[in-house]
């Protein structure tokens, strides 16, 4: 997770701009240090030559050289700043170059305190594939993100793929990105958004187009209807508790919108927007006492008898 480890064209453009500013800054700093040392050495020599009676005394030739140095330094400064300005404009144009793709993959990204809602093919109910916190994209294809917020201002940032883009309530910002190599890229929310700001992570999984197509087909399907015990009993537990009021599991009557869609929750690598790994132990702890893991989150604790708890975990683990 670094802007200096780019995996897409925009991230490489940003890295190139960073390199330019880095080396120009080093050159300017070095020049300032060298000039400062030279000035100190010359001042000491003049003091020894003319004595302490008039340390500000300068000869006309020295005055002319000083004036020429000031003019030269000013010219170099103007040229350097103009060069950085041009480089910044060129980088900005490169970041928008993906606008030319005629068939981008569109994903609506809605930020919540403190998780990311992802809707593939927004506006097309038949092709909908809602998920949360883990974004899968095909390698080599432009992805068009429609960014909005359900509560406060957030900021979407996956450093290896693109720069930051604010996510603002009542407004939709567009971000185009492309991954040129397969991998898993993580990014934090880059705008302070409340108590659990640090535990609001987006994970982008870039994979070959055929692998992505299979994943997307799975996400579009409903939850499995045929279940064996104890998962069958676990579904009854889920639907009978507050879980169904906050979460959606397609294929059941659970249609809550306050929390993430759980239709294929077992296929995700993490829980709670990257706060914990998606294992049985962490999942059980998250259900029993989410405030101990992510204080301030809106999920209430769900207290269950031992058999019901185990059955619920078996059901959630079957949702792949």
PDB file of C-alpha atoms in Angstrom:
ATOM      1  CA  UNK A   1       0.000   0.000   0.000  1.00  0.00           C
ATOM      2  CA  UNK A   2       2.223   2.792  -1.269  1.00  0.00           C
ATOM      3  CA  UNK A   3       2.165   5.529  -3.884  1.00  0.00           C
ATOM      4  CA  UNK A   4       5.761   4.512  -4.649  1.00  0.00           C
ATOM      5  CA  UNK A   5       4.651   1.001  -5.650  1.00  0.00           C
ATOM      6  CA  UNK A   6       2.303   1.803  -8.551  1.00  0.00           C
ATOM      7  CA  UNK A   7       0.159  -0.841 -10.246  1.00  0.00           C
ATOM      8  CA  UNK A   8      -1.798   1.380 -12.624  1.00  0.00           C
ATOM      9  CA  UNK A   9      -1.195   4.243 -15.081  1.00  0.00           C
ATOM     10  CA  UNK A  10      -2.469   7.025 -12.820  1.00  0.00           C
ATOM     11  CA  UNK A  11      -0.397   5.837  -9.887  1.00  0.00           C
ATOM     12  CA  UNK A  12       2.679   5.754 -12.127  1.00  0.00           C
ATOM     13  CA  UNK A  13       1.982   9.331 -13.239  1.00  0.00           C
ATOM     14  CA  UNK A  14       1.695  10.417  -9.612  1.00  0.00           C
ATOM     15  CA  UNK A  15       4.937   8.612  -8.774  1.00  0.00           C
ATOM     16  CA  UNK A  16       6.652  10.385 -11.681  1.00  0.00           C
ATOM     17  CA  UNK A  17       5.466  13.770 -10.405  1.00  0.00           C
ATOM     18  CA  UNK A  18       6.657  12.884  -6.914  1.00  0.00           C
ATOM     19  CA  UNK A  19      10.094  11.958  -8.298  1.00  0.00           C
ATOM     20  CA  UNK A  20      10.368  15.296 -10.110  1.00  0.00           C
ATOM     21  CA  UNK A  21       9.469  17.290  -6.992  1.00  0.00           C
ATOM     22  CA  UNK A  22      11.771  15.125  -4.857  1.00  0.00           C
ATOM     23  CA  UNK A  23      14.866  15.641  -6.983  1.00  0.00           C
ATOM     24  CA  UNK A  24      14.157  19.336  -7.610  1.00  0.00           C
ATOM     25  CA  UNK A  25      13.734  19.842  -3.859  1.00  0.00           C
ATOM     26  CA  UNK A  26      17.032  18.079  -3.181  1.00  0.00           C
ATOM     27  CA  UNK A  27      18.795  20.206  -5.816  1.00  0.00           C
ATOM     28  CA  UNK A  28      17.369  23.456  -4.414  1.00  0.00           C
ATOM     29  CA  UNK A  29      18.195  22.501  -0.825  1.00  0.00           C
ATOM     30  CA  UNK A  30      21.743  21.517  -1.804  1.00  0.00           C
ATOM     31  CA  UNK A  31      22.235  24.774  -3.713  1.00  0.00           C
ATOM     32  CA  UNK A  32      21.007  26.824  -0.764  1.00  0.00           C
ATOM     33  CA  UNK A  33      23.393  25.031   1.606  1.00  0.00           C
ATOM     34  CA  UNK A  34      26.342  25.486  -0.762  1.00  0.00           C
ATOM     35  CA  UNK A  35      25.622  29.194  -1.285  1.00  0.00           C
ATOM     36  CA  UNK A  36      25.195  29.671   2.463  1.00  0.00           C
ATOM     37  CA  UNK A  37      28.588  28.053   3.167  1.00  0.00           C
ATOM     38  CA  UNK A  38      30.267  30.139   0.454  1.00  0.00           C
ATOM     39  CA  UNK A  39      28.760  33.338   1.891  1.00  0.00           C
ATOM     40  CA  UNK A  40      30.011  32.498   5.380  1.00  0.00           C
ATOM     41  CA  UNK A  41      33.533  31.735   4.140  1.00  0.00           C
ATOM     42  CA  UNK A  42      33.710  34.920   2.036  1.00  0.00           C
ATOM     43  CA  UNK A  43      32.378  37.075   4.890  1.00  0.00           C
ATOM     44  CA  UNK A  44      35.116  35.798   7.176  1.00  0.00           C
ATOM     45  CA  UNK A  45      37.776  36.476   4.554  1.00  0.00           C
ATOM     46  CA  UNK A  46      36.529  40.047   4.048  1.00  0.00           C
ATOM     47  CA  UNK A  47      36.511  40.685   7.770  1.00  0.00           C
ATOM     48  CA  UNK A  48      40.112  39.612   8.046  1.00  0.00           C
ATOM     49  CA  UNK A  49      41.081  41.674   4.964  1.00  0.00           C
ATOM     50  CA  UNK A  50      39.395  44.967   5.911  1.00  0.00           C
ATOM     51  CA  UNK A  51      39.232  44.635   9.646  1.00  0.00           C
ATOM     52  CA  UNK A  52      36.305  45.153  11.942  1.00  0.00           C
ATOM     53  CA  UNK A  53      35.998  48.902  11.409  1.00  0.00           C
ATOM     54  CA  UNK A  54      33.623  48.657   8.491  1.00  0.00           C
ATOM     55  CA  UNK A  55      32.413  45.081   8.012  1.00  0.00           C
ATOM     56  CA  UNK A  56      29.692  46.239   5.597  1.00  0.00           C
ATOM     57  CA  UNK A  57      32.161  47.838   3.225  1.00  0.00           C
ATOM     58  CA  UNK A  58      31.877  46.505  -0.339  1.00  0.00           C
ATOM     59  CA  UNK A  59      33.730  47.362  -3.523  1.00  0.00           C
ATOM     60  CA  UNK A  60      31.797  48.359  -6.659  1.00  0.00           C
ATOM     61  CA  UNK A  61      32.885  45.151  -8.443  1.00  0.00           C
ATOM     62  CA  UNK A  62      31.619  43.089  -5.546  1.00  0.00           C
ATOM     63  CA  UNK A  63      28.291  44.951  -5.634  1.00  0.00           C
ATOM     64  CA  UNK A  64      27.919  44.173  -9.330  1.00  0.00           C
ATOM     65  CA  UNK A  65      28.654  40.494  -8.757  1.00  0.00           C
ATOM     66  CA  UNK A  66      26.127  40.386  -5.924  1.00  0.00           C
ATOM     67  CA  UNK A  67      23.445  42.010  -8.083  1.00  0.00           C
ATOM     68  CA  UNK A  68      24.140  39.547 -10.906  1.00  0.00           C
ATOM     69  CA  UNK A  69      23.865  36.647  -8.463  1.00  0.00           C
ATOM     70  CA  UNK A  70      20.507  37.882  -7.164  1.00  0.00           C
ATOM     71  CA  UNK A  71      19.149  38.301 -10.709  1.00  0.00           C
ATOM     72  CA  UNK A  72      20.473  34.878 -11.734  1.00  0.00           C
ATOM     73  CA  UNK A  73      18.976  33.181  -8.664  1.00  0.00           C
ATOM     74  CA  UNK A  74      15.620  34.844  -9.297  1.00  0.00           C
ATOM     75  CA  UNK A  75      15.634  33.708 -12.933  1.00  0.00           C
ATOM     76  CA  UNK A  76      16.475  30.131 -11.928  1.00  0.00           C
ATOM     77  CA  UNK A  77      13.668  30.191  -9.350  1.00  0.00           C
ATOM     78  CA  UNK A  78      11.114  31.377 -11.907  1.00  0.00           C
ATOM     79  CA  UNK A  79      12.234  28.759 -14.440  1.00  0.00           C
ATOM     80  CA  UNK A  80      12.117  25.993 -11.821  1.00  0.00           C
ATOM     81  CA  UNK A  81       8.606  26.923 -10.640  1.00  0.00           C
ATOM     82  CA  UNK A  82       7.407  27.173 -14.251  1.00  0.00           C
ATOM     83  CA  UNK A  83       8.829  23.719 -14.959  1.00  0.00           C
ATOM     84  CA  UNK A  84       7.077  22.241 -11.911  1.00  0.00           C
ATOM     85  CA  UNK A  85       3.829  23.910 -12.984  1.00  0.00           C
ATOM     86  CA  UNK A  86       4.055  22.408 -16.477  1.00  0.00           C
ATOM     87  CA  UNK A  87       4.894  18.983 -15.029  1.00  0.00           C
ATOM     88  CA  UNK A  88       1.853  19.194 -12.742  1.00  0.00           C
ATOM     89  CA  UNK A  89      -0.441  20.062 -15.662  1.00  0.00           C
ATOM     90  CA  UNK A  90       0.963  17.163 -17.707  1.00  0.00           C
ATOM     91  CA  UNK A  91       0.351  14.791 -14.794  1.00  0.00           C
ATOM     92  CA  UNK A  92      -3.200  16.090 -14.379  1.00  0.00           C
ATOM     93  CA  UNK A  93      -3.921  15.401 -18.049  1.00  0.00           C
ATOM     94  CA  UNK A  94      -2.484  11.899 -17.688  1.00  0.00           C
ATOM     95  CA  UNK A  95      -4.778  11.195 -14.721  1.00  0.00           C
ATOM     96  CA  UNK A  96      -7.816  12.002 -16.884  1.00  0.00           C
ATOM     97  CA  UNK A  97      -6.619  10.077 -19.936  1.00  0.00           C
ATOM     98  CA  UNK A  98      -8.774   7.015 -19.130  1.00  0.00           C
ATOM     99  CA  UNK A  99     -11.884   9.020 -20.102  1.00  0.00           C
ATOM    100  CA  UNK A 100     -11.405   7.623 -23.592  1.00  0.00           C
ATOM    101  CA  UNK A 101     -12.329   4.035 -22.607  1.00  0.00           C
ATOM    102  CA  UNK A 102     -15.708   3.283 -24.275  1.00  0.00           C
ATOM    103  CA  UNK A 103     -16.727   0.466 -21.921  1.00  0.00           C
ATOM    104  CA  UNK A 104     -15.629   1.061 -18.333  1.00  0.00           C
ATOM    105  CA  UNK A 105     -16.795  -1.128 -15.458  1.00  0.00           C
ATOM    106  CA  UNK A 106     -19.042   1.061 -13.290  1.00  0.00           C
ATOM    107  CA  UNK A 107     -19.148   0.603  -9.520  1.00  0.00           C
ATOM    108  CA  UNK A 108     -21.065   2.818  -7.128  1.00  0.00           C
ATOM    109  CA  UNK A 109     -19.127   3.328  -3.905  1.00  0.00           C
ATOM    110  CA  UNK A 110     -21.041   4.625  -0.881  1.00  0.00           C
ATOM    111  CA  UNK A 111     -19.081   5.512   2.243  1.00  0.00           C
ATOM    112  CA  UNK A 112     -20.579   4.896   5.675  1.00  0.00           C
ATOM    113  CA  UNK A 113     -19.257   5.282   9.196  1.00  0.00           C
ATOM    114  CA  UNK A 114     -17.158   3.136   8.981  1.00  0.00           C
ATOM    115  CA  UNK A 115     -17.380   0.823   5.969  1.00  0.00           C
ATOM    116  CA  UNK A 116     -17.651   0.897   2.168  1.00  0.00           C
ATOM    117  CA  UNK A 117     -20.757  -0.194   0.271  1.00  0.00           C
ATOM    118  CA  UNK A 118     -20.080  -1.401  -3.281  1.00  0.00           C
ATOM    119  CA  UNK A 119     -22.766  -1.746  -5.950  1.00  0.00           C
ATOM    120  CA  UNK A 120     -21.815  -3.227  -9.303  1.00  0.00           C
ATOM    121  CA  UNK A 121     -23.945  -2.198 -12.300  1.00  0.00           C
ATOM    122  CA  UNK A 122     -25.851   0.526 -10.417  1.00  0.00           C
ATOM    123  CA  UNK A 123     -29.201   1.279 -12.003  1.00  0.00           C
ATOM    124  CA  UNK A 124     -29.517  -2.251 -13.430  1.00  0.00           C
ATOM    125  CA  UNK A 125     -31.372  -4.387 -10.851  1.00  0.00           C
ATOM    126  CA  UNK A 126     -31.062  -7.533 -12.943  1.00  0.00           C
ATOM    127  CA  UNK A 127     -27.271  -7.244 -12.944  1.00  0.00           C
ATOM    128  CA  UNK A 128     -26.845  -5.932  -9.402  1.00  0.00           C
ATOM    129  CA  UNK A 129     -24.050  -7.386  -7.280  1.00  0.00           C
ATOM    130  CA  UNK A 130     -23.907  -5.563  -3.939  1.00  0.00           C
ATOM    131  CA  UNK A 131     -21.021  -6.254  -1.600  1.00  0.00           C
ATOM    132  CA  UNK A 132     -18.908  -4.379   0.948  1.00  0.00           C
ATOM    133  CA  UNK A 133     -15.318  -3.368   1.685  1.00  0.00           C
ATOM    134  CA  UNK A 134     -13.698  -5.726  -0.853  1.00  0.00           C
ATOM    135  CA  UNK A 135     -13.730  -4.500  -4.445  1.00  0.00           C
ATOM    136  CA  UNK A 136     -12.872  -6.945  -7.223  1.00  0.00           C
ATOM    137  CA  UNK A 137     -11.824  -5.523 -10.598  1.00  0.00           C
ATOM    138  CA  UNK A 138     -10.495  -7.072 -13.820  1.00  0.00           C
ATOM    139  CA  UNK A 139      -6.889  -6.426 -14.766  1.00  0.00           C
ATOM    140  CA  UNK A 140      -6.474  -4.137 -17.769  1.00  0.00           C
ATOM    141  CA  UNK A 141      -9.992  -2.690 -17.787  1.00  0.00           C
ATOM    142  CA  UNK A 142     -10.926   0.859 -16.841  1.00  0.00           C
ATOM    143  CA  UNK A 143     -13.080   1.082 -13.731  1.00  0.00           C
ATOM    144  CA  UNK A 144     -15.426   4.039 -13.229  1.00  0.00           C
ATOM    145  CA  UNK A 145     -16.164   4.673  -9.554  1.00  0.00           C
ATOM    146  CA  UNK A 146     -19.185   6.772  -8.563  1.00  0.00           C
ATOM    147  CA  UNK A 147     -18.284   8.043  -5.105  1.00  0.00           C
ATOM    148  CA  UNK A 148     -20.828   9.338  -2.600  1.00  0.00           C
ATOM    149  CA  UNK A 149     -21.345   9.339   1.163  1.00  0.00           C
ATOM    150  CA  UNK A 150     -24.293   8.400   3.350  1.00  0.00           C
ATOM    151  CA  UNK A 151     -23.211  10.501   6.333  1.00  0.00           C
ATOM    152  CA  UNK A 152     -20.028  12.620   6.601  1.00  0.00           C
ATOM    153  CA  UNK A 153     -17.131  13.485   4.299  1.00  0.00           C
ATOM    154  CA  UNK A 154     -14.788  10.580   3.610  1.00  0.00           C
ATOM    155  CA  UNK A 155     -11.939  10.194   1.103  1.00  0.00           C
ATOM    156  CA  UNK A 156     -11.307   7.246  -1.209  1.00  0.00           C
ATOM    157  CA  UNK A 157      -7.627   6.399  -1.653  1.00  0.00           C
ATOM    158  CA  UNK A 158      -5.883   3.294  -2.944  1.00  0.00           C
ATOM    159  CA  UNK A 159      -2.291   4.561  -3.251  1.00  0.00           C
ATOM    160  CA  UNK A 160      -1.062   1.880  -5.657  1.00  0.00           C
ATOM    161  CA  UNK A 161      -3.837   2.684  -8.152  1.00  0.00           C
ATOM    162  CA  UNK A 162      -4.709   6.378  -7.924  1.00  0.00           C
ATOM    163  CA  UNK A 163      -4.660   9.525  -5.821  1.00  0.00           C
ATOM    164  CA  UNK A 164      -7.233  10.670  -3.257  1.00  0.00           C
ATOM    165  CA  UNK A 165     -10.783  11.672  -4.115  1.00  0.00           C
ATOM    166  CA  UNK A 166     -13.201  13.199  -1.572  1.00  0.00           C
ATOM    167  CA  UNK A 167     -16.473  11.356  -0.923  1.00  0.00           C
ATOM    168  CA  UNK A 168     -19.140  13.915  -0.064  1.00  0.00           C
ATOM    169  CA  UNK A 169     -22.791  13.547   1.032  1.00  0.00           C
ATOM    170  CA  UNK A 170     -25.430  14.489  -1.617  1.00  0.00           C
ATOM    171  CA  UNK A 171     -22.737  14.659  -4.298  1.00  0.00           C
ATOM    172  CA  UNK A 172     -21.262  12.085  -6.699  1.00  0.00           C
ATOM    173  CA  UNK A 173     -17.583  12.345  -7.576  1.00  0.00           C
ATOM    174  CA  UNK A 174     -16.167  10.221 -10.391  1.00  0.00           C
ATOM    175  CA  UNK A 175     -12.829   8.428 -10.202  1.00  0.00           C
ATOM    176  CA  UNK A 176     -11.346   6.425 -13.079  1.00  0.00           C
ATOM    177  CA  UNK A 177      -8.671   3.842 -12.384  1.00  0.00           C
ATOM    178  CA  UNK A 178      -7.096   0.754 -13.917  1.00  0.00           C
ATOM    179  CA  UNK A 179      -4.940  -2.019 -12.517  1.00  0.00           C
ATOM    180  CA  UNK A 180      -2.307  -3.282 -14.941  1.00  0.00           C
ATOM    181  CA  UNK A 181      -1.219  -6.204 -12.807  1.00  0.00           C
ATOM    182  CA  UNK A 182      -3.009  -8.686 -10.581  1.00  0.00           C
ATOM    183  CA  UNK A 183      -2.732  -8.197  -6.849  1.00  0.00           C
ATOM    184  CA  UNK A 184      -4.413  -7.078  -3.656  1.00  0.00           C
ATOM    185  CA  UNK A 185      -4.250  -3.343  -2.977  1.00  0.00           C
ATOM    186  CA  UNK A 186      -5.426  -1.754   0.241  1.00  0.00           C
ATOM    187  CA  UNK A 187      -6.257   1.844   0.994  1.00  0.00           C
ATOM    188  CA  UNK A 188      -7.390   3.821   4.040  1.00  0.00           C
ATOM    189  CA  UNK A 189     -10.101   6.420   4.257  1.00  0.00           C
ATOM    190  CA  UNK A 190      -8.002   9.563   3.804  1.00  0.00           C
ATOM    191  CA  UNK A 191     -10.359  12.084   5.454  1.00  0.00           C
ATOM    192  CA  UNK A 192     -10.985  12.003   9.220  1.00  0.00           C
ATOM    193  CA  UNK A 193     -14.558  10.770   9.546  1.00  0.00           C
ATOM    194  CA  UNK A 194     -15.031   9.935  13.212  1.00  0.00           C
ATOM    195  CA  UNK A 195     -13.950   7.555  15.942  1.00  0.00           C
ATOM    196  CA  UNK A 196     -13.167   4.530  13.746  1.00  0.00           C
ATOM    197  CA  UNK A 197     -11.630   6.443  10.857  1.00  0.00           C
ATOM    198  CA  UNK A 198      -8.438   4.379  11.158  1.00  0.00           C
ATOM    199  CA  UNK A 199     -10.430   1.147  10.806  1.00  0.00           C
ATOM    200  CA  UNK A 200     -12.135   2.027   7.518  1.00  0.00           C
ATOM    201  CA  UNK A 201     -10.147   0.193   4.872  1.00  0.00           C
ATOM    202  CA  UNK A 202     -10.981  -0.548   1.251  1.00  0.00           C
ATOM    203  CA  UNK A 203      -9.409  -3.644  -0.334  1.00  0.00           C
ATOM    204  CA  UNK A 204      -9.124  -3.830  -4.124  1.00  0.00           C
ATOM    205  CA  UNK A 205      -8.529  -7.274  -5.625  1.00  0.00           C
ATOM    206  CA  UNK A 206      -7.300  -7.022  -9.222  1.00  0.00           C
ATOM    207  CA  UNK A 207      -7.609 -10.365 -11.006  1.00  0.00           C
ATOM    208  CA  UNK A 208      -7.617 -11.770 -14.563  1.00  0.00           C
ATOM    209  CA  UNK A 209     -10.832 -11.018 -16.503  1.00  0.00           C
ATOM    210  CA  UNK A 210     -12.046 -14.638 -16.462  1.00  0.00           C
ATOM    211  CA  UNK A 211     -11.548 -14.933 -12.710  1.00  0.00           C
ATOM    212  CA  UNK A 212     -13.354 -11.627 -12.200  1.00  0.00           C
ATOM    213  CA  UNK A 213     -16.262 -12.772 -14.407  1.00  0.00           C
ATOM    214  CA  UNK A 214     -16.736 -15.876 -12.251  1.00  0.00           C
ATOM    215  CA  UNK A 215     -16.573 -13.811  -9.068  1.00  0.00           C
ATOM    216  CA  UNK A 216     -19.135 -11.330 -10.383  1.00  0.00           C
ATOM    217  CA  UNK A 217     -21.509 -14.140 -11.399  1.00  0.00           C
ATOM    218  CA  UNK A 218     -21.269 -15.526  -7.880  1.00  0.00           C
ATOM    219  CA  UNK A 219     -21.987 -12.112  -6.346  1.00  0.00           C
ATOM    220  CA  UNK A 220     -25.102 -11.716  -8.496  1.00  0.00           C
ATOM    221  CA  UNK A 221     -26.561 -15.011  -7.273  1.00  0.00           C
ATOM    222  CA  UNK A 222     -28.785 -15.322  -4.214  1.00  0.00           C
ATOM    223  CA  UNK A 223     -27.620 -17.030  -1.056  1.00  0.00           C
ATOM    224  CA  UNK A 224     -27.773 -20.840  -1.182  1.00  0.00           C
ATOM    225  CA  UNK A 225     -31.273 -22.130  -0.445  1.00  0.00           C
ATOM    226  CA  UNK A 226     -30.346 -25.731   0.329  1.00  0.00           C
ATOM    227  CA  UNK A 227     -28.533 -26.042   3.604  1.00  0.00           C
ATOM    228  CA  UNK A 228     -27.694 -28.859   5.973  1.00  0.00           C
ATOM    229  CA  UNK A 229     -27.709 -28.665   9.741  1.00  0.00           C
ATOM    230  CA  UNK A 230     -26.516 -26.722  11.656  1.00  0.00           C
ATOM    231  CA  UNK A 231     -26.461 -24.024   8.924  1.00  0.00           C
ATOM    232  CA  UNK A 232     -30.195 -24.538   8.325  1.00  0.00           C
ATOM    233  CA  UNK A 233     -30.927 -23.744  11.946  1.00  0.00           C
ATOM    234  CA  UNK A 234     -28.479 -20.844  11.737  1.00  0.00           C
ATOM    235  CA  UNK A 235     -30.553 -19.245   8.979  1.00  0.00           C
ATOM    236  CA  UNK A 236     -33.603 -19.399  11.261  1.00  0.00           C
ATOM    237  CA  UNK A 237     -31.593 -17.766  14.032  1.00  0.00           C
ATOM    238  CA  UNK A 238     -30.437 -15.003  11.685  1.00  0.00           C
ATOM    239  CA  UNK A 239     -33.942 -14.254  10.457  1.00  0.00           C
ATOM    240  CA  UNK A 240     -35.386 -14.286  13.982  1.00  0.00           C
ATOM    241  CA  UNK A 241     -32.917 -11.809  15.478  1.00  0.00           C
ATOM    242  CA  UNK A 242     -32.035  -8.156  14.921  1.00  0.00           C
ATOM    243  CA  UNK A 243     -29.529  -9.305  12.264  1.00  0.00           C
ATOM    244  CA  UNK A 244     -32.252  -9.393   9.617  1.00  0.00           C
ATOM    245  CA  UNK A 245     -33.280  -5.834  10.422  1.00  0.00           C
ATOM    246  CA  UNK A 246     -29.829  -4.419   9.655  1.00  0.00           C
ATOM    247  CA  UNK A 247     -28.434  -6.701   6.932  1.00  0.00           C
ATOM    248  CA  UNK A 248     -29.582  -8.058   3.596  1.00  0.00           C
ATOM    249  CA  UNK A 249     -29.214 -11.668   2.536  1.00  0.00           C
ATOM    250  CA  UNK A 250     -30.670 -12.037  -0.941  1.00  0.00           C
ATOM    251  CA  UNK A 251     -32.871 -15.096  -1.258  1.00  0.00           C
ATOM    252  CA  UNK A 252     -34.338 -14.563   2.225  1.00  0.00           C
ATOM    253  CA  UNK A 253     -36.678 -11.948   3.667  1.00  0.00           C
ATOM    254  CA  UNK A 254     -33.725 -10.228   5.392  1.00  0.00           C
ATOM    255  CA  UNK A 255     -33.599  -6.820   3.752  1.00  0.00           C
ATOM    256  CA  UNK A 256     -31.913  -4.470   6.217  1.00  0.00           C
ATOM    257  CA  UNK A 257     -29.966  -1.526   4.795  1.00  0.00           C
ATOM    258  CA  UNK A 258     -28.093  -0.234   7.846  1.00  0.00           C
ATOM    259  CA  UNK A 259     -25.205  -2.671   7.556  1.00  0.00           C
ATOM    260  CA  UNK A 260     -23.321  -4.436   4.760  1.00  0.00           C
ATOM    261  CA  UNK A 261     -24.966  -6.959   2.444  1.00  0.00           C
ATOM    262  CA  UNK A 262     -24.080 -10.413   3.799  1.00  0.00           C
ATOM    263  CA  UNK A 263     -25.254 -12.567   0.877  1.00  0.00           C
ATOM    264  CA  UNK A 264     -21.690 -13.748   0.195  1.00  0.00           C
ATOM    265  CA  UNK A 265     -19.929 -12.597   3.355  1.00  0.00           C
ATOM    266  CA  UNK A 266     -17.908 -15.804   3.729  1.00  0.00           C
ATOM    267  CA  UNK A 267     -16.074 -15.021   0.494  1.00  0.00           C
ATOM    268  CA  UNK A 268     -14.479 -11.877   1.934  1.00  0.00           C
ATOM    269  CA  UNK A 269     -11.008 -11.885   3.441  1.00  0.00           C
ATOM    270  CA  UNK A 270     -11.782  -9.506   6.306  1.00  0.00           C
ATOM    271  CA  UNK A 271     -14.627  -8.257   8.463  1.00  0.00           C
ATOM    272  CA  UNK A 272     -15.536  -4.812   9.833  1.00  0.00           C
ATOM    273  CA  UNK A 273     -13.893  -2.967   6.892  1.00  0.00           C
ATOM    274  CA  UNK A 274     -10.547  -4.648   7.351  1.00  0.00           C
ATOM    275  CA  UNK A 275     -10.436  -4.459  11.150  1.00  0.00           C
ATOM    276  CA  UNK A 276     -10.274  -8.251  11.668  1.00  0.00           C
ATOM    277  CA  UNK A 277      -9.692 -11.352   9.498  1.00  0.00           C
ATOM    278  CA  UNK A 278     -12.725 -13.339   8.401  1.00  0.00           C
ATOM    279  CA  UNK A 279     -12.271 -16.434  10.581  1.00  0.00           C
ATOM    280  CA  UNK A 280     -14.798 -18.285  12.747  1.00  0.00           C
ATOM    281  CA  UNK A 281     -13.295 -17.012  15.994  1.00  0.00           C
ATOM    282  CA  UNK A 282     -13.200 -13.369  14.902  1.00  0.00           C
ATOM    283  CA  UNK A 283     -16.675 -13.619  13.401  1.00  0.00           C
ATOM    284  CA  UNK A 284     -18.053 -15.012  16.663  1.00  0.00           C
ATOM    285  CA  UNK A 285     -16.375 -12.267  18.665  1.00  0.00           C
ATOM    286  CA  UNK A 286     -17.690  -9.625  16.274  1.00  0.00           C
ATOM    287  CA  UNK A 287     -21.273 -10.877  16.689  1.00  0.00           C
ATOM    288  CA  UNK A 288     -21.082 -11.133  20.486  1.00  0.00           C
ATOM    289  CA  UNK A 289     -19.330  -7.826  21.202  1.00  0.00           C
ATOM    290  CA  UNK A 290     -18.575  -5.602  18.199  1.00  0.00           C
ATOM    291  CA  UNK A 291     -17.855  -2.616  20.454  1.00  0.00           C
ATOM    292  CA  UNK A 292     -14.834  -4.414  21.886  1.00  0.00           C
ATOM    293  CA  UNK A 293     -13.390  -4.675  18.371  1.00  0.00           C
ATOM    294  CA  UNK A 294     -14.581  -1.428  16.797  1.00  0.00           C
ATOM    295  CA  UNK A 295     -15.778   1.014  19.497  1.00  0.00           C
ATOM    296  CA  UNK A 296     -18.434   3.410  18.267  1.00  0.00           C
ATOM    297  CA  UNK A 297     -19.664   1.245  15.392  1.00  0.00           C
ATOM    298  CA  UNK A 298     -23.417   1.049  14.903  1.00  0.00           C
ATOM    299  CA  UNK A 299     -23.662  -2.734  15.244  1.00  0.00           C
ATOM    300  CA  UNK A 300     -25.215  -3.818  18.564  1.00  0.00           C
ATOM    301  CA  UNK A 301     -24.109  -6.973  20.407  1.00  0.00           C
ATOM    302  CA  UNK A 302     -26.128 -10.113  19.634  1.00  0.00           C
ATOM    303  CA  UNK A 303     -26.353 -12.422  22.659  1.00  0.00           C
ATOM    304  CA  UNK A 304     -27.240 -16.001  21.796  1.00  0.00           C
ATOM    305  CA  UNK A 305     -27.269 -19.406  23.440  1.00  0.00           C
ATOM    306  CA  UNK A 306     -24.288 -21.583  22.618  1.00  0.00           C
ATOM    307  CA  UNK A 307     -26.098 -23.841  20.136  1.00  0.00           C
ATOM    308  CA  UNK A 308     -27.687 -20.877  18.378  1.00  0.00           C
ATOM    309  CA  UNK A 309     -24.339 -19.094  18.181  1.00  0.00           C
ATOM    310  CA  UNK A 310     -22.634 -22.105  16.605  1.00  0.00           C
ATOM    311  CA  UNK A 311     -25.507 -22.574  14.164  1.00  0.00           C
ATOM    312  CA  UNK A 312     -25.415 -18.904  13.157  1.00  0.00           C
ATOM    313  CA  UNK A 313     -21.676 -19.113  12.521  1.00  0.00           C
ATOM    314  CA  UNK A 314     -22.184 -22.224  10.392  1.00  0.00           C
ATOM    315  CA  UNK A 315     -24.809 -20.399   8.325  1.00  0.00           C
ATOM    316  CA  UNK A 316     -22.666 -17.301   7.764  1.00  0.00           C
ATOM    317  CA  UNK A 317     -19.709 -19.504   6.789  1.00  0.00           C
ATOM    318  CA  UNK A 318     -21.922 -21.114   4.132  1.00  0.00           C
ATOM    319  CA  UNK A 319     -22.574 -17.767   2.434  1.00  0.00           C
ATOM    320  CA  UNK A 320     -19.892 -17.895  -0.248  1.00  0.00           C
TER     321      UNK A 320
END
